mmCIF file of C-alpha atoms in Angstrom:
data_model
loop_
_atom_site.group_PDB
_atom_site.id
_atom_site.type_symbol
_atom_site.label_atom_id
_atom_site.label_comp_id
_atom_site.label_asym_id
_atom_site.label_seq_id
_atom_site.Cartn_x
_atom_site.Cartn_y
_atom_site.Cartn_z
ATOM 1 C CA UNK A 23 477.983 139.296 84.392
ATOM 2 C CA UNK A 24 479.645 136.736 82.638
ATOM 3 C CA UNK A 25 478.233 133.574 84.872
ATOM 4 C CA UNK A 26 475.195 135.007 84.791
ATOM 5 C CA UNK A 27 475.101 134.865 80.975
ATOM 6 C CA UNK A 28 475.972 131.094 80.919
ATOM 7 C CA UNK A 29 473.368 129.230 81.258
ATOM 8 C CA UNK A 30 471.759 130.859 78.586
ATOM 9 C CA UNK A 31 474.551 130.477 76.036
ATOM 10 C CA UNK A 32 474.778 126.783 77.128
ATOM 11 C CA UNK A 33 470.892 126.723 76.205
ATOM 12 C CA UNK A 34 471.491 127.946 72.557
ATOM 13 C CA UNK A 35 474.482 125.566 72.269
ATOM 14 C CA UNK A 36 471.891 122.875 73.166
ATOM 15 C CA UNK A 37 469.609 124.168 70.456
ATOM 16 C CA UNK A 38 472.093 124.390 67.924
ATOM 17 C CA UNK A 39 472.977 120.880 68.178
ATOM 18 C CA UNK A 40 469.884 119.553 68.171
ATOM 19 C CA UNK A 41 469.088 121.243 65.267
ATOM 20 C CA UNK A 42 472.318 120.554 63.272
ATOM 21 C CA UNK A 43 471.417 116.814 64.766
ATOM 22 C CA UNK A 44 467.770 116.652 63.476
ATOM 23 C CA UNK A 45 469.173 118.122 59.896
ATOM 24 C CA UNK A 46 471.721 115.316 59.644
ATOM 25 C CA UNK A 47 469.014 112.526 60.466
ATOM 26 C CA UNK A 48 466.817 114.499 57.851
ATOM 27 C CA UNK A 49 469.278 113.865 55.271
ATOM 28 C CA UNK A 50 469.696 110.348 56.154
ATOM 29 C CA UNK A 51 466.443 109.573 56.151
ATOM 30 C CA UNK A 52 465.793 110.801 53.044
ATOM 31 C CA UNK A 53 468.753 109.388 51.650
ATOM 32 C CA UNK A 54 467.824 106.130 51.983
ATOM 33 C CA UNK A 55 464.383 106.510 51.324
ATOM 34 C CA UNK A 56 465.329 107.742 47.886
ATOM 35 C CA UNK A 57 468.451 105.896 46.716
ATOM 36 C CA UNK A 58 466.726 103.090 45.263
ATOM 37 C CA UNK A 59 468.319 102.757 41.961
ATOM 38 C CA UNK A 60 470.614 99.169 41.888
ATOM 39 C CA UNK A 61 473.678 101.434 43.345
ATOM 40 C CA UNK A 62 471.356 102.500 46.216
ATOM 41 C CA UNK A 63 470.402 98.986 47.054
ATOM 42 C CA UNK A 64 474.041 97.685 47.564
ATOM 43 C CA UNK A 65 474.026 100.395 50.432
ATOM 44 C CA UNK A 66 471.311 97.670 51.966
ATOM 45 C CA UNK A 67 472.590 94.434 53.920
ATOM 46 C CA UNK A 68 470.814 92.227 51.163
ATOM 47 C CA UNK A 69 469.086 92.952 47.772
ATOM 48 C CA UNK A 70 465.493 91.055 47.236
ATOM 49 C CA UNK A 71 466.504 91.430 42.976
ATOM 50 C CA UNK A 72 468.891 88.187 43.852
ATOM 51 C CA UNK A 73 466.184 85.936 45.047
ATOM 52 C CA UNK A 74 465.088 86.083 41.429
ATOM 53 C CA UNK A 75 467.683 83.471 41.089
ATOM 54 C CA UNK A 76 466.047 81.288 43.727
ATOM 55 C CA UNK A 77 463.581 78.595 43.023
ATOM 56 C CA UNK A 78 460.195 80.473 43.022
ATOM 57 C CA UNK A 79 461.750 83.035 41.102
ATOM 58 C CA UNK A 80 461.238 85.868 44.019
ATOM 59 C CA UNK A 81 458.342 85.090 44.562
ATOM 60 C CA UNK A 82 456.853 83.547 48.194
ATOM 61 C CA UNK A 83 455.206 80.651 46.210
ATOM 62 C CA UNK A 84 454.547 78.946 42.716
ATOM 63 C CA UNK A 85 450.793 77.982 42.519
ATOM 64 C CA UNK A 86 450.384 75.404 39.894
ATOM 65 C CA UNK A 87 446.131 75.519 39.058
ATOM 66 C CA UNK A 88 445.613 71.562 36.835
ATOM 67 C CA UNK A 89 443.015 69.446 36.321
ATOM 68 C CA UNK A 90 443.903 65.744 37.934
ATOM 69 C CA UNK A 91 443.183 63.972 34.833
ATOM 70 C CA UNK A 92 446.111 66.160 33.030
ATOM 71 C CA UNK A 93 448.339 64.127 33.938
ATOM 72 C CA UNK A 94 450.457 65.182 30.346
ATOM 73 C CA UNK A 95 450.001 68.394 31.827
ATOM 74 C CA UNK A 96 451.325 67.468 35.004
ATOM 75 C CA UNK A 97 454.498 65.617 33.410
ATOM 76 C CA UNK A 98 455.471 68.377 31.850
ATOM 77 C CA UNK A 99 455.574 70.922 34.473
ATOM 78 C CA UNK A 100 457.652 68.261 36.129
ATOM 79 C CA UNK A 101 460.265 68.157 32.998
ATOM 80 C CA UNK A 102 460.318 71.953 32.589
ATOM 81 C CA UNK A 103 460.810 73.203 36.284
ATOM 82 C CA UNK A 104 463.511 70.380 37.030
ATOM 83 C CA UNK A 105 465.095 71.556 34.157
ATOM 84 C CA UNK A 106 464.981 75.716 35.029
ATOM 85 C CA UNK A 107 465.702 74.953 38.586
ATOM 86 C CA UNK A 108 462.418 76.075 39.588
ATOM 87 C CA UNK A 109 460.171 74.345 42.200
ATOM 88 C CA UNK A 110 456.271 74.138 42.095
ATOM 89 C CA UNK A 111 455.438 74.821 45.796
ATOM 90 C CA UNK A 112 451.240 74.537 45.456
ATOM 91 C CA UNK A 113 449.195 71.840 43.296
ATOM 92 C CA UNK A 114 445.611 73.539 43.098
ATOM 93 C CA UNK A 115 443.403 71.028 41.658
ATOM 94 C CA UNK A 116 441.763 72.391 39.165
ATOM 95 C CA UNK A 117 437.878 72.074 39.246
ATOM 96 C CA UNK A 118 435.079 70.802 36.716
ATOM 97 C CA UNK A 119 431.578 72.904 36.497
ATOM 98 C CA UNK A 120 429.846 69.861 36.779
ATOM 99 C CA UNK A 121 431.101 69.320 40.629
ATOM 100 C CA UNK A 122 430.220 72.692 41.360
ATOM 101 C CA UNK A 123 426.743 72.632 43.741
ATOM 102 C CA UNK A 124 424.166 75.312 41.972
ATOM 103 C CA UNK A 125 424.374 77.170 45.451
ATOM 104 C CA UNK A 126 428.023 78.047 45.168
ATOM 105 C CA UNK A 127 427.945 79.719 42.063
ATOM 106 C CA UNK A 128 428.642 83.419 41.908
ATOM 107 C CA UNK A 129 425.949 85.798 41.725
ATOM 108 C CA UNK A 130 425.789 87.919 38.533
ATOM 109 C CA UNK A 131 425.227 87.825 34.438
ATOM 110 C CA UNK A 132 427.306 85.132 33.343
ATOM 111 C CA UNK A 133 424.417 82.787 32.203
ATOM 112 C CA UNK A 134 423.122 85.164 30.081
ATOM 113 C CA UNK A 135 426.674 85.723 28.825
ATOM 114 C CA UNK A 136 425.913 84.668 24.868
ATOM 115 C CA UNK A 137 429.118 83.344 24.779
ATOM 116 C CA UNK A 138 429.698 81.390 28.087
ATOM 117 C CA UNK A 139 430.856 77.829 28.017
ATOM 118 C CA UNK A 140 429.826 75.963 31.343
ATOM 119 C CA UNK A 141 433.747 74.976 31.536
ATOM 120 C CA UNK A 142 434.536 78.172 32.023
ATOM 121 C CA UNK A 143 432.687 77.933 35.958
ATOM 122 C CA UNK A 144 435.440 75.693 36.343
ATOM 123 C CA UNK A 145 437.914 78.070 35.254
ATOM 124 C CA UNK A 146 436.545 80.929 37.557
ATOM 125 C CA UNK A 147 436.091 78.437 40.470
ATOM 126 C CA UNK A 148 439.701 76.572 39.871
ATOM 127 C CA UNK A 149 441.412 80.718 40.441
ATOM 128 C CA UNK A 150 439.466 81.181 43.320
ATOM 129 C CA UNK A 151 440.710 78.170 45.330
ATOM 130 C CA UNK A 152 444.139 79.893 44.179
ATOM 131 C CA UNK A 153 443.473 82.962 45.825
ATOM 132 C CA UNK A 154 441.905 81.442 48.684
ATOM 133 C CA UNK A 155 445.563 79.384 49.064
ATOM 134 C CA UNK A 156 447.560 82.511 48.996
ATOM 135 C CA UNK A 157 445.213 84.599 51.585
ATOM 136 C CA UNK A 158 444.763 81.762 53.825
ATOM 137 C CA UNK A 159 448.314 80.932 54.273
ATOM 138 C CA UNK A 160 449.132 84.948 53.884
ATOM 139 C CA UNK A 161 451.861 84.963 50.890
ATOM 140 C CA UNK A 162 452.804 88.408 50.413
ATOM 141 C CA UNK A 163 453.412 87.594 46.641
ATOM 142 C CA UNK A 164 452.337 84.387 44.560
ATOM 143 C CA UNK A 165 453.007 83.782 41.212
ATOM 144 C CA UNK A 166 449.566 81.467 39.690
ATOM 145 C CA UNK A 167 450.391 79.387 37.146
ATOM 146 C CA UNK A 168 448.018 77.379 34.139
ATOM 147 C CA UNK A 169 449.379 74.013 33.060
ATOM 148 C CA UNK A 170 450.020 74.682 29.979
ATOM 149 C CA UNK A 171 452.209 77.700 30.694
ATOM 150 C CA UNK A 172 456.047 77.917 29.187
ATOM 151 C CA UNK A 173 458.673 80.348 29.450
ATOM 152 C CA UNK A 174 462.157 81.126 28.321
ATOM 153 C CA UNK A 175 465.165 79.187 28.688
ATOM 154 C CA UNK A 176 466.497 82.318 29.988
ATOM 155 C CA UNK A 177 463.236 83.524 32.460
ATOM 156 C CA UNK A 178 465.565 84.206 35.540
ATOM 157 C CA UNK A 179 467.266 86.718 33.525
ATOM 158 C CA UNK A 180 463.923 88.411 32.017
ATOM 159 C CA UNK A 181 462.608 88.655 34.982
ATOM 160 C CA UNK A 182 465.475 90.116 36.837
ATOM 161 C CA UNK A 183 465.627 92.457 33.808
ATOM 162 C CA UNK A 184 461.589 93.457 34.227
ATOM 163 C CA UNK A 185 462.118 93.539 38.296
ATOM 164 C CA UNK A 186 465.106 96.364 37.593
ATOM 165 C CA UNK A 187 462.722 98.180 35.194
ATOM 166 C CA UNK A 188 459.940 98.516 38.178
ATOM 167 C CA UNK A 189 462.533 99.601 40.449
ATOM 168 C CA UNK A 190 464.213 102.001 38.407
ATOM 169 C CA UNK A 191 461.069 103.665 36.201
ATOM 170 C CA UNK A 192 459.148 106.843 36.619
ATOM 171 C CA UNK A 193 455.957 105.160 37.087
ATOM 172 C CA UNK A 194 456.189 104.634 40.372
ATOM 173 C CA UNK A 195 457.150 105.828 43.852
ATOM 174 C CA UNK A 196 460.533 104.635 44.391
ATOM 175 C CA UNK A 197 461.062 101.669 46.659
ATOM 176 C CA UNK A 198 460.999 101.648 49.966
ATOM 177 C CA UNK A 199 464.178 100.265 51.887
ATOM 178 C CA UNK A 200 461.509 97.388 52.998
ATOM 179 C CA UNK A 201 461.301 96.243 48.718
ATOM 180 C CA UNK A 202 464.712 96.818 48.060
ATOM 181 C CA UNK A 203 465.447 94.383 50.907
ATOM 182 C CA UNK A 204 462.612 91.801 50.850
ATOM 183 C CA UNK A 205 460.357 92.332 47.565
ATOM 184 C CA UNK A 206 462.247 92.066 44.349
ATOM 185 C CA UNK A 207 458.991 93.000 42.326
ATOM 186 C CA UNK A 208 458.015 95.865 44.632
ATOM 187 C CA UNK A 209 454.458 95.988 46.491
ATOM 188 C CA UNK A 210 452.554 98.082 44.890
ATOM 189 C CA UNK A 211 450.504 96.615 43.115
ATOM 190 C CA UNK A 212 447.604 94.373 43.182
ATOM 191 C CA UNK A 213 448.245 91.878 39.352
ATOM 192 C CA UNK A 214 451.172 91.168 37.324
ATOM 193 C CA UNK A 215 450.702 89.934 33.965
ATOM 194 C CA UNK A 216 453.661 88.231 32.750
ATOM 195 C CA UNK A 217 452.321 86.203 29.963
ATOM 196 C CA UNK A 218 448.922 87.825 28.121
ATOM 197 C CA UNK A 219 447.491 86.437 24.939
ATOM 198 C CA UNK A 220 445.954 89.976 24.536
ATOM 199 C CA UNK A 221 446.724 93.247 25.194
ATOM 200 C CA UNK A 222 446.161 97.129 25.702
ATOM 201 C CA UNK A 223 447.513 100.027 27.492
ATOM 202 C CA UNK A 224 444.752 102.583 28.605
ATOM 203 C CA UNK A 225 443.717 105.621 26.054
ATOM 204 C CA UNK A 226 444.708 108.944 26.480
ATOM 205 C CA UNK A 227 445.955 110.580 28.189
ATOM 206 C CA UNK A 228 447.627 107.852 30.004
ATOM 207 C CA UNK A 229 448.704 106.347 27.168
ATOM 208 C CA UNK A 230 452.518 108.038 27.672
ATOM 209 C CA UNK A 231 452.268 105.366 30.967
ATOM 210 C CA UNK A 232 455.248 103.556 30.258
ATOM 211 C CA UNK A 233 458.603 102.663 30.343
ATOM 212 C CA UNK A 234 460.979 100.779 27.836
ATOM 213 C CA UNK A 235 464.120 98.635 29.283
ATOM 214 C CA UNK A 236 467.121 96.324 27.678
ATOM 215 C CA UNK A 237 466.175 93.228 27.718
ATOM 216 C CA UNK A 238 469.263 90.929 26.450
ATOM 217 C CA UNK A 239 467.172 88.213 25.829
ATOM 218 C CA UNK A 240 464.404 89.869 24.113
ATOM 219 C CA UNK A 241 461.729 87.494 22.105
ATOM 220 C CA UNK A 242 463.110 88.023 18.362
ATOM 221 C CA UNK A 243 461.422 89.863 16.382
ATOM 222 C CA UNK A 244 460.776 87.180 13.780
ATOM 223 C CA UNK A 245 459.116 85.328 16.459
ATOM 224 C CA UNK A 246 456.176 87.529 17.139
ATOM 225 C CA UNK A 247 453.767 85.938 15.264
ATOM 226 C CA UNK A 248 451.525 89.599 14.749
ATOM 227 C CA UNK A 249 452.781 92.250 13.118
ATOM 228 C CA UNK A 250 450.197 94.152 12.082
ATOM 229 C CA UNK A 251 447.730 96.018 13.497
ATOM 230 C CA UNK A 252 445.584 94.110 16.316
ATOM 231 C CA UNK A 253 442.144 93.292 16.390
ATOM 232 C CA UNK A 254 439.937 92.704 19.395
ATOM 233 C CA UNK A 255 440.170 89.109 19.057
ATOM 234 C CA UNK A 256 443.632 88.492 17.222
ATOM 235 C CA UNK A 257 445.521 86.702 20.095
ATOM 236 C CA UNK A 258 448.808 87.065 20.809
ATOM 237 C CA UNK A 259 449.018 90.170 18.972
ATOM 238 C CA UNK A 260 451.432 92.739 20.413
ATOM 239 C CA UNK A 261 452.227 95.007 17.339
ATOM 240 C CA UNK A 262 449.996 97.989 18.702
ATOM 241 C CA UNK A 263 451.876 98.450 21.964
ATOM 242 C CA UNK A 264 455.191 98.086 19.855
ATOM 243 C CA UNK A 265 454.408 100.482 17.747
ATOM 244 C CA UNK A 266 453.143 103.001 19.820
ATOM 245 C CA UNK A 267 455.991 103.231 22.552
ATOM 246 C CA UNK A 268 458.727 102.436 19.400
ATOM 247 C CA UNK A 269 459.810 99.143 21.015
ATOM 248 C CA UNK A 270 463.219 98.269 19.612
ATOM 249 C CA UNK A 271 464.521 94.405 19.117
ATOM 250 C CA UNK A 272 466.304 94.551 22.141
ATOM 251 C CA UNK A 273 463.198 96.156 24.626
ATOM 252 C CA UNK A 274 460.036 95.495 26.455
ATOM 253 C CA UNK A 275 457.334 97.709 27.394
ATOM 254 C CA UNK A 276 456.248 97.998 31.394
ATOM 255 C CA UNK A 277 452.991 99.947 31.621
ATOM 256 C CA UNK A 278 450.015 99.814 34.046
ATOM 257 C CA UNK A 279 447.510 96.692 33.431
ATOM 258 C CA UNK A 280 444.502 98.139 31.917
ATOM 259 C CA UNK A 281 443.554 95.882 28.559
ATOM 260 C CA UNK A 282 445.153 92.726 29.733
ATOM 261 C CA UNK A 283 443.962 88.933 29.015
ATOM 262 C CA UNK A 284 445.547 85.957 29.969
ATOM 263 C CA UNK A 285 446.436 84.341 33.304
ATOM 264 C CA UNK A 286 448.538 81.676 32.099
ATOM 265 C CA UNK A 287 451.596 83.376 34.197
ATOM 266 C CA UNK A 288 450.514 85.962 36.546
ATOM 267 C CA UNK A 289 451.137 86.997 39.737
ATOM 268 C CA UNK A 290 449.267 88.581 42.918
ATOM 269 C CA UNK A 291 449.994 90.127 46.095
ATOM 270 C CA UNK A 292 448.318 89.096 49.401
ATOM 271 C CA UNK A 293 446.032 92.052 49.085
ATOM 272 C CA UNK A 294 445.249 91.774 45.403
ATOM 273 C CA UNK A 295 444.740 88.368 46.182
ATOM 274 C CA UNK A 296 442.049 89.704 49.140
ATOM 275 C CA UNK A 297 440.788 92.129 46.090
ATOM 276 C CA UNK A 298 440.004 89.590 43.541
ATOM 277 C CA UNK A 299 438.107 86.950 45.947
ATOM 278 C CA UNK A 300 435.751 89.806 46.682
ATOM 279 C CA UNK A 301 435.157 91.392 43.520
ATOM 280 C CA UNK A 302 434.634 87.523 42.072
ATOM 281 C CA UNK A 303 433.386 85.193 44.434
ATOM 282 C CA UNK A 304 431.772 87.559 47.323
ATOM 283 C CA UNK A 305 430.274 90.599 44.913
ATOM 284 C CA UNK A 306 429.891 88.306 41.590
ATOM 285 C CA UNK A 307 430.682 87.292 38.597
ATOM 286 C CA UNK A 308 429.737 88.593 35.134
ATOM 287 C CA UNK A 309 432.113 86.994 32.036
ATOM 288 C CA UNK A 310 434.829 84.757 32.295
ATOM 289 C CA UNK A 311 437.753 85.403 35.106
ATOM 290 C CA UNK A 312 440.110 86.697 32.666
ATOM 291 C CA UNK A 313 438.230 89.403 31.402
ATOM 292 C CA UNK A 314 436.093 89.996 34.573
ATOM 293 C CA UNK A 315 439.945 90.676 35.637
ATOM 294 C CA UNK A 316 440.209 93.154 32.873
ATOM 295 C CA UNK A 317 437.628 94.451 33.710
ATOM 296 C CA UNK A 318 438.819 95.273 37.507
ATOM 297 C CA UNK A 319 441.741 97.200 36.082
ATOM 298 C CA UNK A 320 439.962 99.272 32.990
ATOM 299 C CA UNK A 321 437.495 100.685 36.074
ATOM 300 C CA UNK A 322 440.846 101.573 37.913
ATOM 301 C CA UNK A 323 439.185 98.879 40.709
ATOM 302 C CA UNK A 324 442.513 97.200 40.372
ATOM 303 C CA UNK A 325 446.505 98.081 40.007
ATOM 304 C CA UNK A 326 448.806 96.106 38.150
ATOM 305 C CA UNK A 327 451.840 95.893 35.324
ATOM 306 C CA UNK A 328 451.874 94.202 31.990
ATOM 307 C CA UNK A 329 455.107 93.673 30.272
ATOM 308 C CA UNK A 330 455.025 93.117 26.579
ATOM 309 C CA UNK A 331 456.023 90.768 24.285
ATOM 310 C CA UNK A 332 455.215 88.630 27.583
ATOM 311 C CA UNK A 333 457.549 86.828 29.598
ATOM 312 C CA UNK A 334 456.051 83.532 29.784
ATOM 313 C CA UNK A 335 453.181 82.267 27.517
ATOM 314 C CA UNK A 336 451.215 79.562 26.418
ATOM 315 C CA UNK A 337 452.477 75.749 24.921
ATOM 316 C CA UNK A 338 450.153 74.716 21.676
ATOM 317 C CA UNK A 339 450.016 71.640 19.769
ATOM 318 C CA UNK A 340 447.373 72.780 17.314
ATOM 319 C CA UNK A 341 444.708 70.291 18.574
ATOM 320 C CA UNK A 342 442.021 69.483 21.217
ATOM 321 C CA UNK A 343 444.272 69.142 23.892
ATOM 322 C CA UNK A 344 445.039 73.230 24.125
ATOM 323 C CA UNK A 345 442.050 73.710 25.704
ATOM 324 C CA UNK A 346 440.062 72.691 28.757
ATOM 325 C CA UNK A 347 437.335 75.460 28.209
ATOM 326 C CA UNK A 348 436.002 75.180 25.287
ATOM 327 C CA UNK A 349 433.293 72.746 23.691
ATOM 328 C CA UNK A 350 432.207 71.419 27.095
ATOM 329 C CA UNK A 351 435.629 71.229 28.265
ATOM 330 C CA UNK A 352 436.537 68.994 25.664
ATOM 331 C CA UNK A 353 438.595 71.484 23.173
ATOM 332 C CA UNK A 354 438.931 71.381 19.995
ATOM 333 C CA UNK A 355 437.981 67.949 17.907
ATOM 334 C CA UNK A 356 441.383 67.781 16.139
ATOM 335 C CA UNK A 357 443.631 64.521 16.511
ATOM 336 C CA UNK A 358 445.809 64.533 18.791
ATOM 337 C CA UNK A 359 449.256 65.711 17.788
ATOM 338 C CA UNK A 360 452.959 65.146 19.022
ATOM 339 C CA UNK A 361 454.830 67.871 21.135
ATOM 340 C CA UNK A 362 457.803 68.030 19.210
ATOM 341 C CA UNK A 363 455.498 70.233 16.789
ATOM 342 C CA UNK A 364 454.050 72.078 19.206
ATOM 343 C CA UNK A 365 455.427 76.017 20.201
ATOM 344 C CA UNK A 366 455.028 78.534 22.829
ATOM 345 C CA UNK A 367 453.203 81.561 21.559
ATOM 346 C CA UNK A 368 455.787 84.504 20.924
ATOM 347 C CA UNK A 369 458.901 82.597 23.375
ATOM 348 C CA UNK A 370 462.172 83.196 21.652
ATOM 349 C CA UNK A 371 463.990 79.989 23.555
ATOM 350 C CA UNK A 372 460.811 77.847 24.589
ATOM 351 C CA UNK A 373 461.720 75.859 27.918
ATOM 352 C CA UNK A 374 459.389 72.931 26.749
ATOM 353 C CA UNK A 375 461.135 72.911 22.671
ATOM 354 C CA UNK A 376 464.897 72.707 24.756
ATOM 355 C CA UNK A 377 463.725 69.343 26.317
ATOM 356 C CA UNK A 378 464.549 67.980 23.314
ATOM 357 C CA UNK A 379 467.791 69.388 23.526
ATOM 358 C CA UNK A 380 468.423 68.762 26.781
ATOM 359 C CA UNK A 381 467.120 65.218 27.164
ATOM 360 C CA UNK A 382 466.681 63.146 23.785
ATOM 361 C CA UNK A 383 470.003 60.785 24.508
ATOM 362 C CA UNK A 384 471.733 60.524 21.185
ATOM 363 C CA UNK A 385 472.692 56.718 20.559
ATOM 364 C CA UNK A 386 474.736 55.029 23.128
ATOM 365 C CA UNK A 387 475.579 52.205 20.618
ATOM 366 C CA UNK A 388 477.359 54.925 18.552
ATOM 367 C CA UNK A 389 478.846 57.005 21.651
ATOM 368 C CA UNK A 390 482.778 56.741 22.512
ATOM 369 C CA UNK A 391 481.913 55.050 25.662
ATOM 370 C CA UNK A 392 480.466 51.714 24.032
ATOM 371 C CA UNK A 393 483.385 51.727 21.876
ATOM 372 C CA UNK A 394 485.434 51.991 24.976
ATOM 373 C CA UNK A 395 483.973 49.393 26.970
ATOM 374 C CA UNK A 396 482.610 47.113 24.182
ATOM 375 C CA UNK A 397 486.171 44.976 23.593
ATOM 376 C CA UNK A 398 486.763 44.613 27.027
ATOM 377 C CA UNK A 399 483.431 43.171 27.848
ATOM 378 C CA UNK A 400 483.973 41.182 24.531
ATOM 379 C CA UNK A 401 487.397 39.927 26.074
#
């Protein structure tokens, strides 16, 4: 009786383990796929939030867009990234309106636009040659760049502090084991605007969309240059967002793009790159790209975050320089005026005001080692 009994109590046995087997690699599985706080990610062989440090700042390329006759523009990017450590990996020419053949413009309203400036076609055309760079050559994320962008002495540490506040909110799925590893930003979105010169969340009820973080190196308060209430066209106004999620001196808001202008400093992935060439260039165009890009995200035809005050922003002198878009490309008809006056709009430690720091030399004549040397050469 006994024999005959066995092979059927060696078949349960068989079952049981299997099943105690498949529960183990159940847990596992979703162990990993959920611990994805900073603790979880040491349990990783490498975490993507160091290659913040790196010299693209995480991301798989820099994309500089300038126009080849800025070359002031061009010297400057040259002072300011040798000086963060940071490494412009594409030059995209930027391109005038005027080279533009009539049969490659978009299709769509933006003649009839009331205020369109014929510069701005070389705005719109000058981002699309961006995003054509990043899906031709396939970068999974790109961060585009304006010339006359500037950011904080201390950027690798803001945006390490921003990439942690992705990772660790509510708003999202949490990462997979393939971001913890390999995308310090995450992948799920399409835009990130990291320096806007205007901004809103979206209206109820997803106006409770957001998260507030420690930044350490938070833009001070007295910096902001709006406090009040912001208009429609009061640029770089962040009070409203401030106010609403009770932003602290020491935070920044993350929240889903919906109201955001500005591409001075912001950032695609491969498929939001894909996204935005066919939305702009392939179905048309109807206002200028900023705000046919706000437009993308307020129809929910886009997804993206905005962090606010912004990370990175734009470098002003006050004169016709600051702009390449308006008055025929020409800017404003003010005299030229000197750098050293200029400031980055809402940038607590401005990388471009520290090269004065950094790089005016003093007076040898009066340093120790001319004294030094000077009696000896005398001699």
């Amino acid at each position: 009786m006994y024999r005959r009994n066995l092979p059927n109590l060696r078949g349960a046995r068989v079952l049981a383990s299997s099943a105690v087997l498949a529960a183990v690699f159940w847990i596992l599985y979703q162990y990993v796929r959920w611990s994805t706080t900073l603790d979880g990610a040491a349990r990783f062989s490498r975490d993507a939030i160091h290659d913040i440090q790196n010299a693209t700042l995480g991301f798989g390329a820099l994309v500089l867009i300038s126009l080849d006759f800025r070359t002031d523009r061009r010297d400057a990017l040259t002072l300011i990234t040798s000086t963060s450590d940071l490494e412009i990996t594409k030059v995209v020419n930027g391109v005038r309106s005027e080279d533009i053949h009539d049969k490659g413009y978009p299709f769509g309203g933006w003649q009839t636009n009331p205020l369109w400036d014929m510069a701005k076609l070389g705005s719109w055309r000058s981002h699309m040659n961006a995003l054509k760079y990043i899906v031709d050559n396939k970068i999974e994320t790109a961060l585009i760049l304006e010339d006359d962008v500037d950011w904080d002495v201390h950027v690798k540490s803001q945006l390490s502090s921003f990439a942690l506040a992705l990772r660790n909110s509510n708003l999202r799925s949490p990462y997979t084991p393939e971001e913890i590893q390999n995308a310090p930003y995450g992948l799920d979105w399409d835009t990130l605007h990291l320096g806007t010169s205007l901004s809103e969340m979206a209206p109820a009820p997803f106006d409770d969309l957001y998260a507030l973080y420690h930044d350490p190196h938070r833009t001070p308060p007295e910096v902001i240059a709006h406090k009040g209430a912001c208009g429609e066209k009061d640029w770089y106004c962040w009070a409203d967002i401030m106010t609403h999620t009770a932003c602290n001196d020491t935070s920044r808001v993350l929240y889903p793009s919906y109201g955001s202008v500005g591409l001075v400093a912001f950032a695609v992935t491969l498929k939001g790159a894909q996204k935005l060439l066919y939305e702009l260039s392939w179905v048309g165009l109807n206002n200028t790209v900023d705000y046919s890009i706000r437009g993308l995200h307020m129809d929910g035809s886009l997804h993206g975050w905005t962090v606010t005050p912004p990370i990175m922003s734009s470098w002003v002198t006050g004169d016709g320089a600051d702009s390449d878009l308006t008055n025929g490309g020409k800017g404003r008809t003010v005299a030229k005026h000197s750098n050293l006056g200029g400031k980055g709009k809402g940038l607590g430690w401005s990388v471009r005001k520290a090269l004065t720091e950094n790089l005016s030399g003093g007076n040898y004549w009066k340093s120790e080692e001319a004294k030094l040397w000077g009696p000896r050469l005398g001699g």
